[in-house]
mmCIF file of N, CA, C and O in Angstrom:
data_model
loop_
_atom_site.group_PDB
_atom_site.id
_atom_site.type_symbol
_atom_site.label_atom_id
_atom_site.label_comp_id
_atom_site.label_asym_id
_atom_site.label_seq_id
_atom_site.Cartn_x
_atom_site.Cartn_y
_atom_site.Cartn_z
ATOM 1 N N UNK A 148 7.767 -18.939 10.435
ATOM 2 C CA UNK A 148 8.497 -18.096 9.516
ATOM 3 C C UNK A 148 7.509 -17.150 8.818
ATOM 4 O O UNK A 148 6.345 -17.395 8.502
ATOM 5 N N UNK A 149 8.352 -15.793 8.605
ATOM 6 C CA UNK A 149 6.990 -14.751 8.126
ATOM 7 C C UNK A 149 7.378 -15.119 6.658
ATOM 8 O O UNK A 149 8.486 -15.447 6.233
ATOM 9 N N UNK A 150 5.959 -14.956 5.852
ATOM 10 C CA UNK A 150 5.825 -14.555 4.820
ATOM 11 C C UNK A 150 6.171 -13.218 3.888
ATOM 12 O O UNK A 150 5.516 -12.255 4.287
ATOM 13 N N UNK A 151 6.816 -12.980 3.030
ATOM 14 C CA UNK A 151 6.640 -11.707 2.138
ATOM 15 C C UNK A 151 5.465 -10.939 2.260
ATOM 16 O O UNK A 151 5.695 -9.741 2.098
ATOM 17 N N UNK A 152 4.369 -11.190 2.472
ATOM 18 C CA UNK A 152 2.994 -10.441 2.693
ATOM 19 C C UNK A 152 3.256 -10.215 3.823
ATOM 20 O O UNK A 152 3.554 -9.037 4.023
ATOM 21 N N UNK A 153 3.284 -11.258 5.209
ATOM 22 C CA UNK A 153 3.766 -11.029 6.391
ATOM 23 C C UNK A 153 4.403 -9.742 7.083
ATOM 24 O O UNK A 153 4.135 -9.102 8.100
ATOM 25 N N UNK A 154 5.722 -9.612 5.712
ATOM 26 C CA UNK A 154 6.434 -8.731 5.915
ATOM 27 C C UNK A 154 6.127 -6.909 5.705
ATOM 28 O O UNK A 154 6.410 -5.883 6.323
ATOM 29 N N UNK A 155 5.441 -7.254 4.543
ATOM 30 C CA UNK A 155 5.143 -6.232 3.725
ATOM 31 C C UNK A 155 3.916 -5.526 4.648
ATOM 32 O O UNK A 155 3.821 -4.302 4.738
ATOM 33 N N UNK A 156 2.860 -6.588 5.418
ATOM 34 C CA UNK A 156 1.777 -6.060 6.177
ATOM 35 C C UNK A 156 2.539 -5.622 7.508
ATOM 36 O O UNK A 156 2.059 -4.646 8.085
ATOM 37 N N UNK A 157 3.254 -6.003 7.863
ATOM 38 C CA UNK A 157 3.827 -5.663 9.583
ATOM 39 C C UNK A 157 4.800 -3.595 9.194
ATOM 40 O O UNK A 157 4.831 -2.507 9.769
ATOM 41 N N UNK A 158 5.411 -4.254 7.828
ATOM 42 C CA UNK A 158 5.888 -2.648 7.856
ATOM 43 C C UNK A 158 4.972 -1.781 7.814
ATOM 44 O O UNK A 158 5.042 -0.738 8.464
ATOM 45 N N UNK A 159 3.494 -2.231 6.672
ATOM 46 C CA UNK A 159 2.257 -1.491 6.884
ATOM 47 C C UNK A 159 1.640 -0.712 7.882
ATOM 48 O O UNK A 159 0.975 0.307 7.701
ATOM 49 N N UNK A 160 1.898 -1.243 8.905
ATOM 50 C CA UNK A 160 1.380 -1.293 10.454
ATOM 51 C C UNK A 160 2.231 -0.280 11.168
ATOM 52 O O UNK A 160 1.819 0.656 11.852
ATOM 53 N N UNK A 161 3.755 -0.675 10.854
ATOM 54 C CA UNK A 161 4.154 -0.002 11.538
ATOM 55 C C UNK A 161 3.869 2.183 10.731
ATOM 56 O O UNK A 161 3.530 3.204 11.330
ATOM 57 N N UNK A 162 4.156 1.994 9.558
ATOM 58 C CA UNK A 162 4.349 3.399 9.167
ATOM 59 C C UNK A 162 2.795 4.102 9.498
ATOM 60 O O UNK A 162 2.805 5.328 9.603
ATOM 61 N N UNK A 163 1.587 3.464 9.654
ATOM 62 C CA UNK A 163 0.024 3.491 9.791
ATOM 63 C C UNK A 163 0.737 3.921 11.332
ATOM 64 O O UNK A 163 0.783 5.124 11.592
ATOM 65 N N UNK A 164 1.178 3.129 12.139
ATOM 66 C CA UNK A 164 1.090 3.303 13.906
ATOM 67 C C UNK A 164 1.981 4.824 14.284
ATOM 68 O O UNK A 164 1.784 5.552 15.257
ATOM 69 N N UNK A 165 3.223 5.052 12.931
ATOM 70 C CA UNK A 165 4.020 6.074 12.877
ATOM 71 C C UNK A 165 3.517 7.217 12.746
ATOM 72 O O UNK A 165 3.697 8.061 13.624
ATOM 73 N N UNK A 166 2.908 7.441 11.817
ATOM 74 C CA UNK A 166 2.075 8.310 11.218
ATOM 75 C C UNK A 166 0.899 9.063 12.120
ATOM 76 O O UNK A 166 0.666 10.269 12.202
ATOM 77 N N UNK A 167 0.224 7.921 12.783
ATOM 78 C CA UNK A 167 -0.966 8.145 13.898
ATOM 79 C C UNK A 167 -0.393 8.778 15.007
ATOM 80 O O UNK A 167 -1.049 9.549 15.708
ATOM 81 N N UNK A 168 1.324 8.387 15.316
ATOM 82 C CA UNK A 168 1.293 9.125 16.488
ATOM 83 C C UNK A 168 1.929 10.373 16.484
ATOM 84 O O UNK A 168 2.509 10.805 17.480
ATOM 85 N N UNK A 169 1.834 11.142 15.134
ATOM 86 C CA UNK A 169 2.292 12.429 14.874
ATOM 87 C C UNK A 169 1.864 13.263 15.768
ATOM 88 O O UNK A 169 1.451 12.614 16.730
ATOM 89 N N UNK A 170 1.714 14.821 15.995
ATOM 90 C CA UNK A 170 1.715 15.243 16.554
ATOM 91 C C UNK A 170 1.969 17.084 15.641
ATOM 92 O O UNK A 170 3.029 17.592 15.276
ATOM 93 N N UNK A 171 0.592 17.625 15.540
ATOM 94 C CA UNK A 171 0.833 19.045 14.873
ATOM 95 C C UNK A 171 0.092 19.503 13.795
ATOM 96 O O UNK A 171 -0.881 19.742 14.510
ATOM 97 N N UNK A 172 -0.212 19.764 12.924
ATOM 98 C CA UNK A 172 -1.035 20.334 12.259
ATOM 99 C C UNK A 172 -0.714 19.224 10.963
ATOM 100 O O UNK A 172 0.238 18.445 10.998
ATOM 101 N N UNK A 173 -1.691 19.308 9.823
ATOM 102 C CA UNK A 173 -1.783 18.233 9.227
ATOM 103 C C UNK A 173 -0.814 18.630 8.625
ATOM 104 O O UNK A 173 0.195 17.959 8.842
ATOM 105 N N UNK A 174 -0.656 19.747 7.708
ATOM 106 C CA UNK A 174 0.445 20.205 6.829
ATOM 107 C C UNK A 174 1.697 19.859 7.719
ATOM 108 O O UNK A 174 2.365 18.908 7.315
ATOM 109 N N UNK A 175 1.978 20.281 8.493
ATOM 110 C CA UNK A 175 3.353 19.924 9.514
ATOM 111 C C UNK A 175 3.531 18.605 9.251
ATOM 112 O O UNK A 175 4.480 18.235 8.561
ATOM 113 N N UNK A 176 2.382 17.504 9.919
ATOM 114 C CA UNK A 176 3.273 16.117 9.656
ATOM 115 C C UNK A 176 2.944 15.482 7.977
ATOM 116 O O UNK A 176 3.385 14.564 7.286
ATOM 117 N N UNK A 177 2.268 16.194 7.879
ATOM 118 C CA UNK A 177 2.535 15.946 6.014
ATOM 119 C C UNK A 177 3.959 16.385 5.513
ATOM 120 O O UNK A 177 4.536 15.563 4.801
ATOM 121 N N UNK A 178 4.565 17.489 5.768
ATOM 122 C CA UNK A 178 5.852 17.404 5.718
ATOM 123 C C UNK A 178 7.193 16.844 6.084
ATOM 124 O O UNK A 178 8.241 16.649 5.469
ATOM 125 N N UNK A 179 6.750 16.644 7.383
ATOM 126 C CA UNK A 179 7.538 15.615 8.063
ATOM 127 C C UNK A 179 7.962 14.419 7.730
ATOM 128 O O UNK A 179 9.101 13.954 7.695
ATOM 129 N N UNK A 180 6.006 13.559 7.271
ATOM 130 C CA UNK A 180 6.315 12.387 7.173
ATOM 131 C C UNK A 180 7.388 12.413 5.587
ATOM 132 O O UNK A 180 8.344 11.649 5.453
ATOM 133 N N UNK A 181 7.072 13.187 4.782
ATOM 134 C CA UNK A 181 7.656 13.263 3.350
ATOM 135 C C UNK A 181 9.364 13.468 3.743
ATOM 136 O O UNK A 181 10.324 12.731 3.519
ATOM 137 N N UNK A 182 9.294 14.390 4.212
ATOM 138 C CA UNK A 182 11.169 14.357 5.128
ATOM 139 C C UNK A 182 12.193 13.423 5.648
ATOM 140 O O UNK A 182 13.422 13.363 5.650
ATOM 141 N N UNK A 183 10.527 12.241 6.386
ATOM 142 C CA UNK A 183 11.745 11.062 6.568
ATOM 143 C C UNK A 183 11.443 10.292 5.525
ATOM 144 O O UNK A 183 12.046 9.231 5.686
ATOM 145 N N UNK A 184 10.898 10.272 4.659
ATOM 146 C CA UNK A 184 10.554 9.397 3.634
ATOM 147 C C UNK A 184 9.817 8.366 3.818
ATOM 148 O O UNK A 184 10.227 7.342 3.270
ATOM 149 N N UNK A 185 8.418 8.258 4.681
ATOM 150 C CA UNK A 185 7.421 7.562 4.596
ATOM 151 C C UNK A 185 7.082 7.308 3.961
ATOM 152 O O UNK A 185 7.072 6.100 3.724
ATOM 153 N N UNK A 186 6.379 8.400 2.945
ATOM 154 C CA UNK A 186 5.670 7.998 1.721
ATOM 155 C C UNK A 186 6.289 7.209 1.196
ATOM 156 O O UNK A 186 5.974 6.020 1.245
ATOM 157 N N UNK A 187 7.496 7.713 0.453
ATOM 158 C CA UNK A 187 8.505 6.600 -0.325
ATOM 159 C C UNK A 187 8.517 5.041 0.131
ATOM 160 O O UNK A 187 8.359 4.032 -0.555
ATOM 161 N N UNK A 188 8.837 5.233 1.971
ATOM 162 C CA UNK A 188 8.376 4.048 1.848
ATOM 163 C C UNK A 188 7.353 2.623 1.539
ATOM 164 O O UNK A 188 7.551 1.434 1.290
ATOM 165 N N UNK A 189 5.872 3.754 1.766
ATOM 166 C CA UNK A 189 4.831 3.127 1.326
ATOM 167 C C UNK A 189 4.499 2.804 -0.242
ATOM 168 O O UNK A 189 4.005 1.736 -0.602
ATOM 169 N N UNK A 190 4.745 3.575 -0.877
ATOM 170 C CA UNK A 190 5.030 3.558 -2.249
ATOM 171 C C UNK A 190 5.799 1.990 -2.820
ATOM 172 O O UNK A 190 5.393 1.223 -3.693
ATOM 173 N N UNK A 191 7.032 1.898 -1.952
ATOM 174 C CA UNK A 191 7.740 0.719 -2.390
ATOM 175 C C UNK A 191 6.783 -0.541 -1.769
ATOM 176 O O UNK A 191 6.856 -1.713 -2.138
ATOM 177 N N UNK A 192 5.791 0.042 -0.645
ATOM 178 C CA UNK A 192 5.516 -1.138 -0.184
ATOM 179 C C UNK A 192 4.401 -1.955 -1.038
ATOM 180 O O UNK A 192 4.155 -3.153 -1.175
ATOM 181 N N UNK A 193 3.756 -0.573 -1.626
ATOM 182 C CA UNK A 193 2.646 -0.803 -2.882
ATOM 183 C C UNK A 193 3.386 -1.361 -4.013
ATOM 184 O O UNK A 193 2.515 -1.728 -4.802
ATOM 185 N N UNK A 194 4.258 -1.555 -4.385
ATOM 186 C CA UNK A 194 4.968 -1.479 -5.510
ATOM 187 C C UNK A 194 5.605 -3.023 -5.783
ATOM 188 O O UNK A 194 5.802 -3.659 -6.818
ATOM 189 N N UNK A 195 5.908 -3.412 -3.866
ATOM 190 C CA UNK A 195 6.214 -4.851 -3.570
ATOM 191 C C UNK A 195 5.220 -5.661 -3.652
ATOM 192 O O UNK A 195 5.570 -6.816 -3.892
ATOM 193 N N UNK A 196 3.936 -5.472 -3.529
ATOM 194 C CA UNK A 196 2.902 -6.038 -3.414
ATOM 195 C C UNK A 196 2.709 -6.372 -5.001
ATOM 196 O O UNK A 196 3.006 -7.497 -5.402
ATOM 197 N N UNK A 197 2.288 -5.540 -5.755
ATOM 198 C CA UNK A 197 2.542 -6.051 -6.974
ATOM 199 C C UNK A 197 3.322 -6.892 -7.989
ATOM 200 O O UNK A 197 2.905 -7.341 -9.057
ATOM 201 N N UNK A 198 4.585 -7.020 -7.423
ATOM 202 C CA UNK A 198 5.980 -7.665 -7.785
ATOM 203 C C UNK A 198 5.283 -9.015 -7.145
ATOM 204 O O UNK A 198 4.974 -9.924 -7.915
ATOM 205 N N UNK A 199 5.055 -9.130 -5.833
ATOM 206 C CA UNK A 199 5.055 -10.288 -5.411
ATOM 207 C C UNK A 199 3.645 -10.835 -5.851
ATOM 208 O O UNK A 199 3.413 -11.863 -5.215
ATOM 209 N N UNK A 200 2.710 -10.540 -6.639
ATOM 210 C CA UNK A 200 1.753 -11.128 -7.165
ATOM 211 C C UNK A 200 2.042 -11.371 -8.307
ATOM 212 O O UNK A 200 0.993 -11.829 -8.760
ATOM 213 N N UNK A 201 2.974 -11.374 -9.313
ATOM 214 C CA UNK A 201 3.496 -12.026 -10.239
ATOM 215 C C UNK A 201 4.498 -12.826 -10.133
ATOM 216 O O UNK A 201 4.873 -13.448 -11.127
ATOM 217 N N UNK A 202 5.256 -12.996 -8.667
ATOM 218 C CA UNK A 202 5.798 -14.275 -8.815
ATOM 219 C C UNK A 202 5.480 -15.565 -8.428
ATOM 220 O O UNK A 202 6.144 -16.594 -8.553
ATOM 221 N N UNK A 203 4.200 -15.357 -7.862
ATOM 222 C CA UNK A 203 3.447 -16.123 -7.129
ATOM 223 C C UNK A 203 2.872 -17.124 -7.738
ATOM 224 O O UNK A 203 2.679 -16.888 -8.931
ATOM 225 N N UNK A 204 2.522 -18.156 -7.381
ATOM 226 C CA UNK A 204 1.390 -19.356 -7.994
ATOM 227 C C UNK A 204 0.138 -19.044 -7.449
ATOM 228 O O UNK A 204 -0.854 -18.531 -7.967
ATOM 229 N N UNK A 205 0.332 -19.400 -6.437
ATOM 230 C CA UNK A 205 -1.069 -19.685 -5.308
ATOM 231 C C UNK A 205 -1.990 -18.804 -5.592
ATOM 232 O O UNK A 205 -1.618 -17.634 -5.490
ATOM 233 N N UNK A 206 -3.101 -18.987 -5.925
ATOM 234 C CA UNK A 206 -3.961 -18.203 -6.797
ATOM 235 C C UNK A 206 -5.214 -17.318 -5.216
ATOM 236 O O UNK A 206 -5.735 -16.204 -5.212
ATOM 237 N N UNK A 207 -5.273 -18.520 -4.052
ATOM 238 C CA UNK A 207 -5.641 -17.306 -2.382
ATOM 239 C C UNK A 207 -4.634 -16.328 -2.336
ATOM 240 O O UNK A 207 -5.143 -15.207 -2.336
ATOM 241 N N UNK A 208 -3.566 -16.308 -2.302
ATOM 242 C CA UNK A 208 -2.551 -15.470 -2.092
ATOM 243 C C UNK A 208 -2.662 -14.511 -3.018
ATOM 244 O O UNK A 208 -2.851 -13.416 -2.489
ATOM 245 N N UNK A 209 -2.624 -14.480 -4.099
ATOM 246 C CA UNK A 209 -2.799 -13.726 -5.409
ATOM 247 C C UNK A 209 -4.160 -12.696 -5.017
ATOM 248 O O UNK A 209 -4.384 -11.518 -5.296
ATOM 249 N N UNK A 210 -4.720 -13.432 -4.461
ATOM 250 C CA UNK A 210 -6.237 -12.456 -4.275
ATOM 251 C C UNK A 210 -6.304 -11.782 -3.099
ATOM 252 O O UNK A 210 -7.109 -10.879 -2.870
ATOM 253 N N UNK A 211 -5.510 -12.180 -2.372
ATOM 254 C CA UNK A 211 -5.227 -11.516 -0.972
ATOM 255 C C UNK A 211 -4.165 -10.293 -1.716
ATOM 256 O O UNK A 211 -4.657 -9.184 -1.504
ATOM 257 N N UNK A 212 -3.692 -10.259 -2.006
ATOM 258 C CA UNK A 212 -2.693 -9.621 -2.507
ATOM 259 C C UNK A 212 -3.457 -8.277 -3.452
ATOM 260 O O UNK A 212 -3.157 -7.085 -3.385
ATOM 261 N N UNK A 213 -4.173 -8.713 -4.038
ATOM 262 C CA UNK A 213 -4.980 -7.813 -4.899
ATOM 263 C C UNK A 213 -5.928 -7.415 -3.690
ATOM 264 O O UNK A 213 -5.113 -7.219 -2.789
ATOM 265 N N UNK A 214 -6.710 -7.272 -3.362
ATOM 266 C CA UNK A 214 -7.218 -6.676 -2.233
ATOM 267 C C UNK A 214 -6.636 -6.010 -1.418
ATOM 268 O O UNK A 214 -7.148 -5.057 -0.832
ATOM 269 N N UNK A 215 -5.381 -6.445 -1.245
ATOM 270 C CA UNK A 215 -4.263 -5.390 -0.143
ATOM 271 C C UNK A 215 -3.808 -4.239 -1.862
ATOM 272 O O UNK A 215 -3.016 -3.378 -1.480
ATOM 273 N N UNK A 216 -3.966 -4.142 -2.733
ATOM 274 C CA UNK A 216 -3.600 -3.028 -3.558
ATOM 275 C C UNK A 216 -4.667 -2.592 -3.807
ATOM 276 O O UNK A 216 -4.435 -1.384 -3.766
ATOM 277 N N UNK A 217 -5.991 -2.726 -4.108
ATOM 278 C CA UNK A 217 -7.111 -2.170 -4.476
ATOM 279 C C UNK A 217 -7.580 -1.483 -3.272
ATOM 280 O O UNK A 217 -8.323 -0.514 -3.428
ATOM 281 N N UNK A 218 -7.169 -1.939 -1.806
ATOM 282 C CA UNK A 218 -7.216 -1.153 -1.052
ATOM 283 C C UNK A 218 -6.765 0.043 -0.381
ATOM 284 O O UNK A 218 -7.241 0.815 0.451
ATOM 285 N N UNK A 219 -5.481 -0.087 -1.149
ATOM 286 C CA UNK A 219 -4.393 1.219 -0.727
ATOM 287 C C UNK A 219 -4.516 1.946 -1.795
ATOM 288 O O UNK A 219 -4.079 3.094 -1.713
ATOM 289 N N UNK A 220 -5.052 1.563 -2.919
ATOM 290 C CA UNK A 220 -5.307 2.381 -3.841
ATOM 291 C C UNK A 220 -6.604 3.312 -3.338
ATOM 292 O O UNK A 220 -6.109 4.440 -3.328
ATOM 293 N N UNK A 221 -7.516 3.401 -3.062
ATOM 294 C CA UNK A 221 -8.734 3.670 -2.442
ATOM 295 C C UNK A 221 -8.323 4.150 -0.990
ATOM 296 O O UNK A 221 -8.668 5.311 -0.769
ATOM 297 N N UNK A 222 -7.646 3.501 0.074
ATOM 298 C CA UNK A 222 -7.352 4.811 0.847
ATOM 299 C C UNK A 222 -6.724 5.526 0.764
ATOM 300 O O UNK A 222 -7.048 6.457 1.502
ATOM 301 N N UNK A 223 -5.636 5.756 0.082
ATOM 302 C CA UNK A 223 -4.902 6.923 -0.865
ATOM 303 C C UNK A 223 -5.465 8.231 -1.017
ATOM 304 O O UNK A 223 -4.958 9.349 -0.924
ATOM 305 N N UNK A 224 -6.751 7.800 -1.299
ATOM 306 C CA UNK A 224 -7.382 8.535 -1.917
ATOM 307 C C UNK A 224 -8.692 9.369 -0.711
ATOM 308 O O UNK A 224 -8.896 10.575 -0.578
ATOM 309 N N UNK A 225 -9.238 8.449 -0.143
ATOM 310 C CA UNK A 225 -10.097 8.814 1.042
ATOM 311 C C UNK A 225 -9.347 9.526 2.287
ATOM 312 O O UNK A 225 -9.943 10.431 2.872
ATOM 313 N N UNK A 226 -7.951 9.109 2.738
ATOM 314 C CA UNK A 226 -7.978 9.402 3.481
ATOM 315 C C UNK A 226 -6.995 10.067 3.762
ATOM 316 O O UNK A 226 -6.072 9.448 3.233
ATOM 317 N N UNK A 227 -6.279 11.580 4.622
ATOM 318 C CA UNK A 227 -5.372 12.346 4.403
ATOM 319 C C UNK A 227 -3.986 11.622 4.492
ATOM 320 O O UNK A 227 -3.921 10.525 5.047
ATOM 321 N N UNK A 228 -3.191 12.049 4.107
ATOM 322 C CA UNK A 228 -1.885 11.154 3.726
ATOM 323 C C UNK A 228 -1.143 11.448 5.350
ATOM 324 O O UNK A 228 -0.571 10.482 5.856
ATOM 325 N N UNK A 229 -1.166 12.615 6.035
ATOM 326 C CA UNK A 229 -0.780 13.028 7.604
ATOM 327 C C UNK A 229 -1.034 11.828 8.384
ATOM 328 O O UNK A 229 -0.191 11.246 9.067
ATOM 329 N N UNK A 230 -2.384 11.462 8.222
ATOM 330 C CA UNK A 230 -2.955 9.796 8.732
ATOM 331 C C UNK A 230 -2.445 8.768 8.513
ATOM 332 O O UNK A 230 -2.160 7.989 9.422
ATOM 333 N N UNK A 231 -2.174 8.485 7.060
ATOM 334 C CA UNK A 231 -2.152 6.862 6.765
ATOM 335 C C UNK A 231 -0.704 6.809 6.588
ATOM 336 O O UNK A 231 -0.101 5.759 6.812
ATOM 337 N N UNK A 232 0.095 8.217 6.076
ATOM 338 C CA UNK A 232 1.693 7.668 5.501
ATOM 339 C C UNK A 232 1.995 7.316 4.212
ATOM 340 O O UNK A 232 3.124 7.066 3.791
ATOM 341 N N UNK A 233 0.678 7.294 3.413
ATOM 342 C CA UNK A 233 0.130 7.050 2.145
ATOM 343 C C UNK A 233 0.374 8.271 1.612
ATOM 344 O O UNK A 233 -0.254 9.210 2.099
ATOM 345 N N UNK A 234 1.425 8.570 0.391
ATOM 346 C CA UNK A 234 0.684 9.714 -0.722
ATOM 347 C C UNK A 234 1.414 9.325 -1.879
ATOM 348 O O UNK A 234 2.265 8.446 -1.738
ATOM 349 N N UNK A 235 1.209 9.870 -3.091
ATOM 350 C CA UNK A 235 1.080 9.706 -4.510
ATOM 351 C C UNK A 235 1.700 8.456 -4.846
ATOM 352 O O UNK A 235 2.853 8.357 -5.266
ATOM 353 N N UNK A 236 0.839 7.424 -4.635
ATOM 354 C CA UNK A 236 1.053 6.277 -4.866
ATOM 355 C C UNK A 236 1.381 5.934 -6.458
ATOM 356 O O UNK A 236 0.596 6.299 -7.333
ATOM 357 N N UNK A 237 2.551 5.233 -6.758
ATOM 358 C CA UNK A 237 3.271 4.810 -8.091
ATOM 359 C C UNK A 237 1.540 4.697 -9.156
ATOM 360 O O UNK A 237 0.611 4.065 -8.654
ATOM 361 N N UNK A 238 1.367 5.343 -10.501
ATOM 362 C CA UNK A 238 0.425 5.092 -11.114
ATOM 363 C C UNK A 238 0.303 4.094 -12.272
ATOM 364 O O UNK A 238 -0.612 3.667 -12.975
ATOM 365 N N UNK A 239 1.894 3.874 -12.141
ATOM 366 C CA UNK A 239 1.802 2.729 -12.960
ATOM 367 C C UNK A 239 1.284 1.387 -12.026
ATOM 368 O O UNK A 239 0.519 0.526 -12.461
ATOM 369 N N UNK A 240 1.820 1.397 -10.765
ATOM 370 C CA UNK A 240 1.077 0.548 -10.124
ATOM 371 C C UNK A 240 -0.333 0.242 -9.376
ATOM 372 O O UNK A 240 -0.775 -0.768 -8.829
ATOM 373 N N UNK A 241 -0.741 1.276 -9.543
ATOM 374 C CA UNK A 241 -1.877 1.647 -9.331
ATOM 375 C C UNK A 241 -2.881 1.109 -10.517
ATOM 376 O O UNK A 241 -3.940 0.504 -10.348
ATOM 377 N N UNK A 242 -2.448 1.379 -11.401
ATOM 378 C CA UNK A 242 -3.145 1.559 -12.966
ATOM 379 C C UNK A 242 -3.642 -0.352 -12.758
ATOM 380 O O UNK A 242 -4.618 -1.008 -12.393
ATOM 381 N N UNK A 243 -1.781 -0.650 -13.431
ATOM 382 C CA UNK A 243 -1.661 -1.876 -13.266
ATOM 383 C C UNK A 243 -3.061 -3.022 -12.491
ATOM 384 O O UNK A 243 -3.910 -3.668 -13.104
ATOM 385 N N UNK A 244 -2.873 -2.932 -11.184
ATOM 386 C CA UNK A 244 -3.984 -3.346 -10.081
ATOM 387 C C UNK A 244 -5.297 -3.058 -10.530
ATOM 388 O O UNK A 244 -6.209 -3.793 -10.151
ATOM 389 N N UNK A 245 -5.495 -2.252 -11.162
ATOM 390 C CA UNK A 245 -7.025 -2.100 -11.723
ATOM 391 C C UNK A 245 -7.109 -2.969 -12.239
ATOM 392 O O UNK A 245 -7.713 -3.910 -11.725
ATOM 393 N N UNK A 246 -6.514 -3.082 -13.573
ATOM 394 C CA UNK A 246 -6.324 -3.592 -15.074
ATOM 395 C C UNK A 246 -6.535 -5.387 -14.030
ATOM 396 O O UNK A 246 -7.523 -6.023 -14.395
ATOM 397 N N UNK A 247 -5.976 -5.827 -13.283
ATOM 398 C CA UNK A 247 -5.923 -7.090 -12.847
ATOM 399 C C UNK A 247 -7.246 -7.208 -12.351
ATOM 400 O O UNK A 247 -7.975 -8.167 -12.605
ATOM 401 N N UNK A 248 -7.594 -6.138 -11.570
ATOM 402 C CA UNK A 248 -9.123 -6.836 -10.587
ATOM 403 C C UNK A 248 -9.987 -6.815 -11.861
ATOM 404 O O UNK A 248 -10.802 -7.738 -11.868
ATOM 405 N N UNK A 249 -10.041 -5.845 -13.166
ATOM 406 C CA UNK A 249 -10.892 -5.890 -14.510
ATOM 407 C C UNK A 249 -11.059 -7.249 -14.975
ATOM 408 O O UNK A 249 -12.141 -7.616 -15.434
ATOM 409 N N UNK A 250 -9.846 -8.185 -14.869
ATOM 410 C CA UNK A 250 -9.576 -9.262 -15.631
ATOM 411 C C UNK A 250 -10.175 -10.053 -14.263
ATOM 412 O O UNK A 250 -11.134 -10.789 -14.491
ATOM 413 N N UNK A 251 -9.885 -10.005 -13.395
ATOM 414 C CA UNK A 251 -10.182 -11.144 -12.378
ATOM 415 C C UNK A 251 -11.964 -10.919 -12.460
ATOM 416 O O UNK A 251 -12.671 -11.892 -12.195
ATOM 417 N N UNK A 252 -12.520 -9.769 -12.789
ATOM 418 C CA UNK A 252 -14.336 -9.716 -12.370
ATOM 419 C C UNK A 252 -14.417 -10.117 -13.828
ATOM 420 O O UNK A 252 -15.552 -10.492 -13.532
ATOM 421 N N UNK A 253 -14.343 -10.313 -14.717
ATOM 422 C CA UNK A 253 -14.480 -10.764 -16.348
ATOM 423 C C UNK A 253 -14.176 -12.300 -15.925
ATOM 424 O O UNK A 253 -15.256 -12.862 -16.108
ATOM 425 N N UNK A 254 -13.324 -13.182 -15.489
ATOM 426 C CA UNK A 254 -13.332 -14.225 -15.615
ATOM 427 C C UNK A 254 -13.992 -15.045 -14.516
ATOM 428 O O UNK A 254 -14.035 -16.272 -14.602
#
C-alpha cells in the first residue's frame, strides 16, 4: 500500500517526466505548462507536503518530508520552471519550511 509521501512523490515524477517532455521554446512551454495548470499542481503538491508533516508522529518521516520541501524550495529557484513544472511556489509555505529546518538545526 502507497504511502501519502508515496503518493505525493509519484505525482512529483510524473509532472518532472511531463514537463521534460515538452517540446518548444522555454517561454512556450512555460506557458503551456501554466495553461494546464502544472504549476498549480505542484504548488498543492508543496503545500501537501507540509500539511502532512504536521499530522504526522514519526519523527524519519517528518525529516524526510522536510528535505522533500527544502528541496523544492531551492529548485524553484535554480532551476527554470519550463523544466521542473515548478513556479511561484506558496510563500507561506515556503517561509513556513524554513522556520522548521531553523528549529530542527537549533535543537
Amino acid at each position: 500500500m502507497k504511502t501519502k509521501i508515496d503518493i505525493l512523490s509519484d505525482r512529483e515524477v510524473e509532472i518532472g517526466d511531463y514537463a521534460e517532455s515538452q517540446n518548444g521554446t522555454m517561454d512556450f512551454v512555460t506557458e503551456k505548462l501554466s495553461a494546464e495548470g502544472m504549476f498549480e499542481q505542484y504548488r498543492n503538491i508543496h503545500k501537501s507536503y507540509l500539511e502532512l508533516y504536521f499530522r504526522i508522529d514519526d519523527e524519519a518521516i517528518k525529516l524526510e518530508i522536510l528535505k522533500r520541501l527544502i528541496f523544492l524550495n531551492w529548485y524553484a529557484l535554480v532551476e527554470p520552471s519550463c523544466y521542473t513544472g515548478i513556479e511561484d511556489l506558496d510563500n507561506a509555505t515556503v517561509s513556513e519550511s524554513y522556520s522548521i529546518l531553523n528549529q530542527y538545526l537549533i535543537d
